[in-house]
Amino acid sequence: MNRPLIVANWKLNKTINETNAFIEVLIPLAKDTNDIDIVIAPPFTALHSAHLALKESNIRLSAQNLFHEDKGAFTGEISPLMLVDVGCNYVIIGHSERRQYFQETNEIINKKIKAALKHALTPIFCIGESLAEREAEKTFDIIRIQLAEGLKEIKPEGIIIAYEPIWAIGTGKTATPEQAQEVHNFIRNWLLSFYGKDASKIRIIYGGSVTPENIESLMNCIDVDGGLVGGASLKADSFAKIVNYRRRKS
Ligand code: PGA
């Protein structure tokens, strides 16, 4: 297993004041977690204040999206340069909500991953199948296409994969550890055959109804290197329980 990574994906939630209040509670609760990487992904408007509030902490900052150009006539977009400028180290790319509501294709996602890497932002590249695709036994085909098209012409260094079955996002229906491990193992093997042995260092994190109650059993899976947490990351005490899953065990 690689060094664990737990990411809070706040989606379209939290003002600047709410972000600061969350961080104030989280920092002391997360201070003994030096054996894992912790990242929070607030909305764009709260990134600057979050960066200032996190400065002396072990918690890093992520954006939830970017545009693939550095600058220019692209009204309403945010570039990787701007994310670095505001203090981000990571960026979530290709979340299923962006694929579903904003028509992001694998080709667009590939451009975004390249843009992030060009500016030393770590992309958290999301993939996952819908319920219909799982029921039609197309999970591995979908994952294979998302990986092949999303990672086209991209080197393995500095990428993170987030496996998020769409049927598990925000539904309370977590994949069982066996279901998660099965797909994570498929992803690991695909990466190994695409990149060679360096791929064993690529972190593959799981997302979809992760909670303080199920994080430990998911993290016990050999190919699960972390979690991408939505709903359960919105309250500092709940997210703190998740990042302390190892300490709660002992
Ligand atoms: P959830 O969201 O934890 O609320 O299911 C996860 C995600 O969409 O990243």
PDB file of C-alpha atoms and ligand atoms in Angstrom:
ATOM      1  CA  MET A   1       0.000   0.000   0.000  1.00  0.00           C
ATOM      2  CA  ASN A   2       1.160   3.544  -0.764  1.00  0.00           C
ATOM      3  CA  ARG A   3       1.089   6.445   1.675  1.00  0.00           C
ATOM      4  CA  PRO A   4      -2.606   7.055   2.375  1.00  0.00           C
ATOM      5  CA  LEU A   5      -4.311  10.134   0.973  1.00  0.00           C
ATOM      6  CA  ILE A   6      -7.671  11.419   2.206  1.00  0.00           C
ATOM      7  CA  VAL A   7      -9.345  14.207   0.212  1.00  0.00           C
ATOM      8  CA  ALA A   8     -12.381  16.281   1.229  1.00  0.00           C
ATOM      9  CA  ASN A   9     -14.435  17.219  -1.829  1.00  0.00           C
ATOM     10  CA  TRP A  10     -16.800  19.948  -0.695  1.00  0.00           C
ATOM     11  CA  LYS A  11     -18.466  20.375  -4.090  1.00  0.00           C
ATOM     12  CA  LEU A  12     -20.764  23.449  -4.176  1.00  0.00           C
ATOM     13  CA  ASN A  13     -20.663  24.048  -0.420  1.00  0.00           C
ATOM     14  CA  LYS A  14     -19.235  26.540   2.073  1.00  0.00           C
ATOM     15  CA  THR A  15     -18.659  30.268   2.146  1.00  0.00           C
ATOM     16  CA  ILE A  16     -15.349  31.821   3.235  1.00  0.00           C
ATOM     17  CA  ASN A  17     -16.540  32.100   6.841  1.00  0.00           C
ATOM     18  CA  GLU A  18     -17.729  28.497   6.885  1.00  0.00           C
ATOM     19  CA  THR A  19     -14.416  27.367   5.398  1.00  0.00           C
ATOM     20  CA  ASN A  20     -12.410  29.199   8.047  1.00  0.00           C
ATOM     21  CA  ALA A  21     -14.584  27.820  10.841  1.00  0.00           C
ATOM     22  CA  PHE A  22     -14.121  24.263   9.514  1.00  0.00           C
ATOM     23  CA  ILE A  23     -10.343  24.649   9.268  1.00  0.00           C
ATOM     24  CA  GLU A  24     -10.076  26.057  12.776  1.00  0.00           C
ATOM     25  CA  VAL A  25     -11.753  22.930  14.157  1.00  0.00           C
ATOM     26  CA  LEU A  26      -9.963  20.471  11.866  1.00  0.00           C
ATOM     27  CA  ILE A  27      -6.331  21.564  12.363  1.00  0.00           C
ATOM     28  CA  PRO A  28      -5.968  20.483  16.008  1.00  0.00           C
ATOM     29  CA  LEU A  29      -7.971  17.301  15.359  1.00  0.00           C
ATOM     30  CA  ALA A  30      -5.728  16.332  12.421  1.00  0.00           C
ATOM     31  CA  LYS A  31      -2.361  17.277  13.850  1.00  0.00           C
ATOM     32  CA  ASP A  32      -1.255  13.724  14.749  1.00  0.00           C
ATOM     33  CA  THR A  33      -1.801  12.282  11.301  1.00  0.00           C
ATOM     34  CA  ASN A  34       1.711  12.544   9.932  1.00  0.00           C
ATOM     35  CA  ASP A  35       1.492   9.098   8.390  1.00  0.00           C
ATOM     36  CA  ILE A  36      -1.152  10.199   5.859  1.00  0.00           C
ATOM     37  CA  ASP A  37      -1.712  13.065   3.423  1.00  0.00           C
ATOM     38  CA  ILE A  38      -4.796  15.195   4.028  1.00  0.00           C
ATOM     39  CA  VAL A  39      -6.243  17.500   1.377  1.00  0.00           C
ATOM     40  CA  ILE A  40      -9.325  19.704   1.318  1.00  0.00           C
ATOM     41  CA  ALA A  41     -11.013  20.948  -1.859  1.00  0.00           C
ATOM     42  CA  PRO A  42     -13.159  24.026  -1.125  1.00  0.00           C
ATOM     43  CA  PRO A  43     -14.965  25.961  -3.869  1.00  0.00           C
ATOM     44  CA  PHE A  44     -12.813  28.449  -5.836  1.00  0.00           C
ATOM     45  CA  THR A  45     -14.045  31.445  -3.829  1.00  0.00           C
ATOM     46  CA  ALA A  46     -12.721  30.050  -0.540  1.00  0.00           C
ATOM     47  CA  LEU A  47      -9.314  28.846  -1.796  1.00  0.00           C
ATOM     48  CA  HIS A  48      -7.373  31.957  -0.869  1.00  0.00           C
ATOM     49  CA  SER A  49      -8.595  32.185   2.691  1.00  0.00           C
ATOM     50  CA  ALA A  50      -8.238  28.407   3.086  1.00  0.00           C
ATOM     51  CA  HIS A  51      -4.636  28.671   1.916  1.00  0.00           C
ATOM     52  CA  LEU A  52      -3.887  31.323   4.538  1.00  0.00           C
ATOM     53  CA  ALA A  53      -5.631  29.355   7.275  1.00  0.00           C
ATOM     54  CA  LEU A  54      -3.810  26.090   6.399  1.00  0.00           C
ATOM     55  CA  LYS A  55      -0.331  27.594   6.060  1.00  0.00           C
ATOM     56  CA  GLU A  56       1.209  26.206   9.248  1.00  0.00           C
ATOM     57  CA  SER A  57      -0.685  22.905   9.088  1.00  0.00           C
ATOM     58  CA  ASN A  58      -0.117  19.462   7.562  1.00  0.00           C
ATOM     59  CA  ILE A  59      -3.256  19.871   5.393  1.00  0.00           C
ATOM     60  CA  ARG A  60      -2.904  20.665   1.696  1.00  0.00           C
ATOM     61  CA  LEU A  61      -5.253  22.428  -0.698  1.00  0.00           C
ATOM     62  CA  SER A  62      -7.014  21.226  -3.847  1.00  0.00           C
ATOM     63  CA  ALA A  63      -9.312  22.837  -6.395  1.00  0.00           C
ATOM     64  CA  GLN A  64     -12.313  20.929  -7.758  1.00  0.00           C
ATOM     65  CA  ASN A  65     -11.723  21.740 -11.425  1.00  0.00           C
ATOM     66  CA  LEU A  66      -9.612  23.815 -13.818  1.00  0.00           C
ATOM     67  CA  PHE A  67      -9.526  24.949 -17.423  1.00  0.00           C
ATOM     68  CA  HIS A  68      -6.715  23.623 -19.589  1.00  0.00           C
ATOM     69  CA  GLU A  69      -5.399  26.958 -20.936  1.00  0.00           C
ATOM     70  CA  ASP A  70      -3.066  29.223 -18.917  1.00  0.00           C
ATOM     71  CA  LYS A  71      -4.834  32.461 -19.868  1.00  0.00           C
ATOM     72  CA  GLY A  72      -6.840  34.161 -22.599  1.00  0.00           C
ATOM     73  CA  ALA A  73     -10.391  34.848 -23.749  1.00  0.00           C
ATOM     74  CA  PHE A  74     -12.196  32.119 -21.809  1.00  0.00           C
ATOM     75  CA  THR A  75     -14.782  33.972 -19.748  1.00  0.00           C
ATOM     76  CA  GLY A  76     -15.581  32.354 -16.444  1.00  0.00           C
ATOM     77  CA  GLU A  77     -12.724  29.860 -16.423  1.00  0.00           C
ATOM     78  CA  ILE A  78      -9.874  29.312 -13.933  1.00  0.00           C
ATOM     79  CA  SER A  79      -6.405  28.273 -15.110  1.00  0.00           C
ATOM     80  CA  PRO A  80      -3.784  26.024 -13.510  1.00  0.00           C
ATOM     81  CA  LEU A  81      -1.522  29.080 -13.114  1.00  0.00           C
ATOM     82  CA  MET A  82      -4.216  30.744 -11.026  1.00  0.00           C
ATOM     83  CA  LEU A  83      -4.639  27.643  -8.875  1.00  0.00           C
ATOM     84  CA  VAL A  84      -0.917  27.532  -8.144  1.00  0.00           C
ATOM     85  CA  ASP A  85      -1.038  31.265  -7.435  1.00  0.00           C
ATOM     86  CA  VAL A  86      -3.797  30.798  -4.856  1.00  0.00           C
ATOM     87  CA  GLY A  87      -1.895  28.000  -3.079  1.00  0.00           C
ATOM     88  CA  CYS A  88      -3.289  24.761  -4.511  1.00  0.00           C
ATOM     89  CA  ASN A  89      -1.154  21.626  -4.689  1.00  0.00           C
ATOM     90  CA  TYR A  90      -3.856  19.348  -6.086  1.00  0.00           C
ATOM     91  CA  VAL A  91      -6.823  19.544  -8.441  1.00  0.00           C
ATOM     92  CA  ILE A  92      -9.759  17.152  -8.875  1.00  0.00           C
ATOM     93  CA  ILE A  93     -10.298  16.391 -12.573  1.00  0.00           C
ATOM     94  CA  GLY A  94     -13.096  14.574 -14.355  1.00  0.00           C
ATOM     95  CA  HIS A  95     -15.433  14.120 -11.404  1.00  0.00           C
ATOM     96  CA  SER A  96     -18.580  12.280 -12.515  1.00  0.00           C
ATOM     97  CA  GLU A  97     -20.664  15.382 -11.761  1.00  0.00           C
ATOM     98  CA  ARG A  98     -18.532  17.323 -14.237  1.00  0.00           C
ATOM     99  CA  ARG A  99     -18.890  14.548 -16.783  1.00  0.00           C
ATOM    100  CA  GLN A 100     -22.659  14.404 -16.226  1.00  0.00           C
ATOM    101  CA  TYR A 101     -23.677  18.071 -15.822  1.00  0.00           C
ATOM    102  CA  PHE A 102     -20.917  19.847 -17.739  1.00  0.00           C
ATOM    103  CA  GLN A 103     -20.371  17.423 -20.601  1.00  0.00           C
ATOM    104  CA  GLU A 104     -16.734  16.750 -19.815  1.00  0.00           C
ATOM    105  CA  THR A 105     -15.412  14.052 -22.102  1.00  0.00           C
ATOM    106  CA  ASN A 106     -12.349  11.861 -21.668  1.00  0.00           C
ATOM    107  CA  GLU A 107     -10.630  14.075 -24.240  1.00  0.00           C
ATOM    108  CA  ILE A 108     -11.297  17.264 -22.269  1.00  0.00           C
ATOM    109  CA  ILE A 109     -10.236  15.518 -19.067  1.00  0.00           C
ATOM    110  CA  ASN A 110      -6.984  14.435 -20.736  1.00  0.00           C
ATOM    111  CA  LYS A 111      -6.240  18.082 -21.623  1.00  0.00           C
ATOM    112  CA  LYS A 112      -6.951  19.140 -18.049  1.00  0.00           C
ATOM    113  CA  ILE A 113      -4.634  16.488 -16.583  1.00  0.00           C
ATOM    114  CA  LYS A 114      -1.852  17.642 -18.916  1.00  0.00           C
ATOM    115  CA  ALA A 115      -2.455  21.281 -17.945  1.00  0.00           C
ATOM    116  CA  ALA A 116      -2.305  20.446 -14.231  1.00  0.00           C
ATOM    117  CA  LEU A 117       0.940  18.469 -14.564  1.00  0.00           C
ATOM    118  CA  LYS A 118       2.535  21.238 -16.619  1.00  0.00           C
ATOM    119  CA  HIS A 119       2.185  23.496 -13.579  1.00  0.00           C
ATOM    120  CA  ALA A 120       3.141  20.864 -10.977  1.00  0.00           C
ATOM    121  CA  LEU A 121      -0.404  20.524  -9.703  1.00  0.00           C
ATOM    122  CA  THR A 122      -1.220  16.935  -8.728  1.00  0.00           C
ATOM    123  CA  PRO A 123      -4.298  15.786 -10.671  1.00  0.00           C
ATOM    124  CA  ILE A 124      -6.816  13.608  -8.860  1.00  0.00           C
ATOM    125  CA  PHE A 125      -8.255  11.914 -11.925  1.00  0.00           C
ATOM    126  CA  CYS A 126     -11.758  10.512 -11.305  1.00  0.00           C
ATOM    127  CA  ILE A 127     -13.175   7.478 -13.067  1.00  0.00           C
ATOM    128  CA  GLY A 128     -16.107   5.190 -12.397  1.00  0.00           C
ATOM    129  CA  GLU A 129     -19.095   3.388 -13.849  1.00  0.00           C
ATOM    130  CA  SER A 130     -22.820   4.113 -13.570  1.00  0.00           C
ATOM    131  CA  LEU A 131     -25.305   1.666 -12.076  1.00  0.00           C
ATOM    132  CA  ALA A 132     -26.590   0.718 -15.534  1.00  0.00           C
ATOM    133  CA  GLU A 133     -23.053   0.033 -16.712  1.00  0.00           C
ATOM    134  CA  ARG A 134     -22.329  -2.115 -13.655  1.00  0.00           C
ATOM    135  CA  GLU A 135     -25.559  -4.059 -14.105  1.00  0.00           C
ATOM    136  CA  ALA A 136     -24.721  -4.627 -17.758  1.00  0.00           C
ATOM    137  CA  GLU A 137     -21.328  -5.974 -16.602  1.00  0.00           C
ATOM    138  CA  LYS A 138     -19.536  -3.180 -18.415  1.00  0.00           C
ATOM    139  CA  THR A 139     -17.601  -1.841 -15.411  1.00  0.00           C
ATOM    140  CA  PHE A 140     -14.167  -2.951 -16.580  1.00  0.00           C
ATOM    141  CA  ASP A 141     -14.785  -1.807 -20.169  1.00  0.00           C
ATOM    142  CA  ILE A 142     -15.761   1.667 -18.960  1.00  0.00           C
ATOM    143  CA  ILE A 143     -12.798   1.913 -16.589  1.00  0.00           C
ATOM    144  CA  ARG A 144     -10.427   0.735 -19.326  1.00  0.00           C
ATOM    145  CA  ILE A 145     -11.677   3.395 -21.768  1.00  0.00           C
ATOM    146  CA  GLN A 146     -11.602   6.164 -19.143  1.00  0.00           C
ATOM    147  CA  LEU A 147      -8.020   5.263 -18.220  1.00  0.00           C
ATOM    148  CA  ALA A 148      -6.767   4.863 -21.796  1.00  0.00           C
ATOM    149  CA  GLU A 149      -8.322   8.106 -23.058  1.00  0.00           C
ATOM    150  CA  GLY A 150      -7.775  10.128 -19.881  1.00  0.00           C
ATOM    151  CA  LEU A 151      -4.106   9.179 -19.530  1.00  0.00           C
ATOM    152  CA  LYS A 152      -3.184   9.371 -23.220  1.00  0.00           C
ATOM    153  CA  GLU A 153       0.363  10.797 -23.593  1.00  0.00           C
ATOM    154  CA  ILE A 154       0.651  11.298 -19.842  1.00  0.00           C
ATOM    155  CA  LYS A 155       3.560  10.058 -17.712  1.00  0.00           C
ATOM    156  CA  PRO A 156       2.868   8.200 -14.457  1.00  0.00           C
ATOM    157  CA  GLU A 157       4.731  10.619 -12.165  1.00  0.00           C
ATOM    158  CA  GLY A 158       2.512  12.724  -9.942  1.00  0.00           C
ATOM    159  CA  ILE A 159      -0.892  11.379 -10.884  1.00  0.00           C
ATOM    160  CA  ILE A 160      -3.586  10.088  -8.539  1.00  0.00           C
ATOM    161  CA  ILE A 161      -6.554   8.007  -9.639  1.00  0.00           C
ATOM    162  CA  ALA A 162      -9.876   8.232  -7.799  1.00  0.00           C
ATOM    163  CA  TYR A 163     -12.241   5.325  -8.422  1.00  0.00           C
ATOM    164  CA  GLU A 164     -15.758   6.575  -7.758  1.00  0.00           C
ATOM    165  CA  PRO A 165     -18.608   4.306  -8.799  1.00  0.00           C
ATOM    166  CA  ILE A 166     -21.353   6.774  -9.731  1.00  0.00           C
ATOM    167  CA  TRP A 167     -24.013   4.652  -8.006  1.00  0.00           C
ATOM    168  CA  ALA A 168     -22.161   5.110  -4.706  1.00  0.00           C
ATOM    169  CA  ILE A 169     -21.793   8.904  -4.838  1.00  0.00           C
ATOM    170  CA  GLY A 170     -24.052  10.718  -2.402  1.00  0.00           C
ATOM    171  CA  THR A 171     -26.372   7.718  -2.209  1.00  0.00           C
ATOM    172  CA  GLY A 172     -25.206   6.118   1.029  1.00  0.00           C
ATOM    173  CA  LYS A 173     -24.544   2.953  -1.006  1.00  0.00           C
ATOM    174  CA  THR A 174     -20.826   2.422  -0.507  1.00  0.00           C
ATOM    175  CA  ALA A 175     -19.107  -0.198  -2.598  1.00  0.00           C
ATOM    176  CA  THR A 176     -18.269  -3.133  -0.356  1.00  0.00           C
ATOM    177  CA  PRO A 177     -14.548  -3.483   0.340  1.00  0.00           C
ATOM    178  CA  GLU A 178     -14.595  -6.489  -2.028  1.00  0.00           C
ATOM    179  CA  GLN A 179     -16.224  -4.472  -4.826  1.00  0.00           C
ATOM    180  CA  ALA A 180     -13.783  -1.599  -4.313  1.00  0.00           C
ATOM    181  CA  GLN A 181     -10.768  -3.911  -4.176  1.00  0.00           C
ATOM    182  CA  GLU A 182     -11.848  -5.741  -7.323  1.00  0.00           C
ATOM    183  CA  VAL A 183     -11.930  -2.538  -9.399  1.00  0.00           C
ATOM    184  CA  HIS A 184      -8.857  -1.027  -7.711  1.00  0.00           C
ATOM    185  CA  ASN A 185      -6.952  -4.198  -8.547  1.00  0.00           C
ATOM    186  CA  PHE A 186      -8.139  -3.975 -12.145  1.00  0.00           C
ATOM    187  CA  ILE A 187      -6.948  -0.351 -12.276  1.00  0.00           C
ATOM    188  CA  ARG A 188      -3.601  -1.278 -10.694  1.00  0.00           C
ATOM    189  CA  ASN A 189      -3.024  -4.018 -13.276  1.00  0.00           C
ATOM    190  CA  TRP A 190      -4.047  -1.739 -16.125  1.00  0.00           C
ATOM    191  CA  LEU A 191      -1.584   0.907 -14.885  1.00  0.00           C
ATOM    192  CA  LEU A 192       1.171  -1.699 -14.507  1.00  0.00           C
ATOM    193  CA  SER A 193       0.716  -2.885 -18.058  1.00  0.00           C
ATOM    194  CA  PHE A 194       0.535   0.707 -19.368  1.00  0.00           C
ATOM    195  CA  TYR A 195       3.409   2.188 -17.381  1.00  0.00           C
ATOM    196  CA  GLY A 196       5.467  -0.742 -16.119  1.00  0.00           C
ATOM    197  CA  LYS A 197       6.490  -1.242 -12.510  1.00  0.00           C
ATOM    198  CA  ASP A 198       6.523   2.512 -11.696  1.00  0.00           C
ATOM    199  CA  ALA A 199       2.748   2.267 -11.656  1.00  0.00           C
ATOM    200  CA  SER A 200       2.813   0.539  -8.289  1.00  0.00           C
ATOM    201  CA  LYS A 201       3.522   3.991  -6.774  1.00  0.00           C
ATOM    202  CA  ILE A 202       0.418   5.610  -8.286  1.00  0.00           C
ATOM    203  CA  ARG A 203      -2.125   6.148  -5.547  1.00  0.00           C
ATOM    204  CA  ILE A 204      -5.610   4.839  -6.263  1.00  0.00           C
ATOM    205  CA  ILE A 205      -8.181   6.275  -3.871  1.00  0.00           C
ATOM    206  CA  TYR A 206     -11.829   5.276  -3.442  1.00  0.00           C
ATOM    207  CA  GLY A 207     -14.811   7.651  -3.393  1.00  0.00           C
ATOM    208  CA  GLY A 208     -18.551   7.145  -2.933  1.00  0.00           C
ATOM    209  CA  SER A 209     -20.298   7.372   0.440  1.00  0.00           C
ATOM    210  CA  VAL A 210     -17.112   7.100   2.491  1.00  0.00           C
ATOM    211  CA  THR A 211     -17.918   7.633   6.181  1.00  0.00           C
ATOM    212  CA  PRO A 212     -16.135   7.418   9.561  1.00  0.00           C
ATOM    213  CA  GLU A 213     -17.763   3.976   9.898  1.00  0.00           C
ATOM    214  CA  ASN A 214     -16.578   2.394   6.645  1.00  0.00           C
ATOM    215  CA  ILE A 215     -13.203   4.082   6.029  1.00  0.00           C
ATOM    216  CA  GLU A 216     -11.202   1.501   7.935  1.00  0.00           C
ATOM    217  CA  SER A 217     -12.559  -1.518   6.063  1.00  0.00           C
ATOM    218  CA  LEU A 218     -11.981   0.238   2.735  1.00  0.00           C
ATOM    219  CA  MET A 219      -8.438   1.212   3.708  1.00  0.00           C
ATOM    220  CA  ASN A 220      -7.712  -2.394   4.637  1.00  0.00           C
ATOM    221  CA  CYS A 221      -8.008  -3.331   0.956  1.00  0.00           C
ATOM    222  CA  ILE A 222      -4.576  -3.872  -0.519  1.00  0.00           C
ATOM    223  CA  ASP A 223      -5.086  -1.636  -3.565  1.00  0.00           C
ATOM    224  CA  VAL A 224      -7.037   1.163  -1.840  1.00  0.00           C
ATOM    225  CA  ASP A 225      -4.608   3.992  -1.050  1.00  0.00           C
ATOM    226  CA  GLY A 226      -7.063   6.524   0.272  1.00  0.00           C
ATOM    227  CA  GLY A 227     -10.473   8.139   0.079  1.00  0.00           C
ATOM    228  CA  LEU A 228     -12.233  10.945  -1.769  1.00  0.00           C
ATOM    229  CA  VAL A 229     -14.932  12.063   0.636  1.00  0.00           C
ATOM    230  CA  GLY A 230     -17.946  14.207  -0.240  1.00  0.00           C
ATOM    231  CA  GLY A 231     -20.865  14.411   2.197  1.00  0.00           C
ATOM    232  CA  ALA A 232     -18.953  13.144   5.233  1.00  0.00           C
ATOM    233  CA  SER A 233     -16.254  15.783   4.709  1.00  0.00           C
ATOM    234  CA  LEU A 234     -18.577  18.734   5.256  1.00  0.00           C
ATOM    235  CA  LYS A 235     -18.470  18.554   9.051  1.00  0.00           C
ATOM    236  CA  ALA A 236     -15.029  18.932  10.625  1.00  0.00           C
ATOM    237  CA  ASP A 237     -15.613  16.341  13.355  1.00  0.00           C
ATOM    238  CA  SER A 238     -16.788  13.714  10.858  1.00  0.00           C
ATOM    239  CA  PHE A 239     -13.865  14.389   8.495  1.00  0.00           C
ATOM    240  CA  ALA A 240     -11.472  14.346  11.463  1.00  0.00           C
ATOM    241  CA  LYS A 241     -12.722  10.859  12.371  1.00  0.00           C
ATOM    242  CA  ILE A 242     -12.015   9.721   8.835  1.00  0.00           C
ATOM    243  CA  VAL A 243      -8.447  11.065   8.762  1.00  0.00           C
ATOM    244  CA  ASN A 244      -7.808   9.538  12.191  1.00  0.00           C
ATOM    245  CA  TYR A 245      -9.039   6.079  11.148  1.00  0.00           C
ATOM    246  CA  ARG A 246      -5.695   4.518  12.083  1.00  0.00           C
ATOM    247  CA  ARG A 247      -5.477   6.091  15.498  1.00  0.00           C
ATOM    248  CA  ARG A 248      -9.069   5.191  16.347  1.00  0.00           C
ATOM    249  CA  LYS A 249      -8.171   1.551  15.711  1.00  0.00           C
ATOM    250  CA  SER A 250      -5.440   1.419  18.342  1.00  0.00           C
TER     251      SER A 250
HETATM  252  P1  PGA B   1     -19.949  11.277  -1.368  1.00  0.00           P
HETATM  253  O1  PGA B   1     -19.200  12.009  -2.585  1.00  0.00           O
HETATM  254  O2  PGA B   1     -18.867  10.941  -0.355  1.00  0.00           O
HETATM  255  O3  PGA B   1     -20.940  12.285  -0.850  1.00  0.00           O
HETATM  256  O4  PGA B   1     -20.571  10.052  -1.913  1.00  0.00           O
HETATM  257  C1  PGA B   1     -17.950  11.588  -3.045  1.00  0.00           C
HETATM  258  C2  PGA B   1     -17.545  12.384  -4.249  1.00  0.00           C
HETATM  259  O5  PGA B   1     -18.408  12.680  -5.094  1.00  0.00           O
HETATM  260  O6  PGA B   1     -16.368  12.737  -4.413  1.00  0.00           O
END
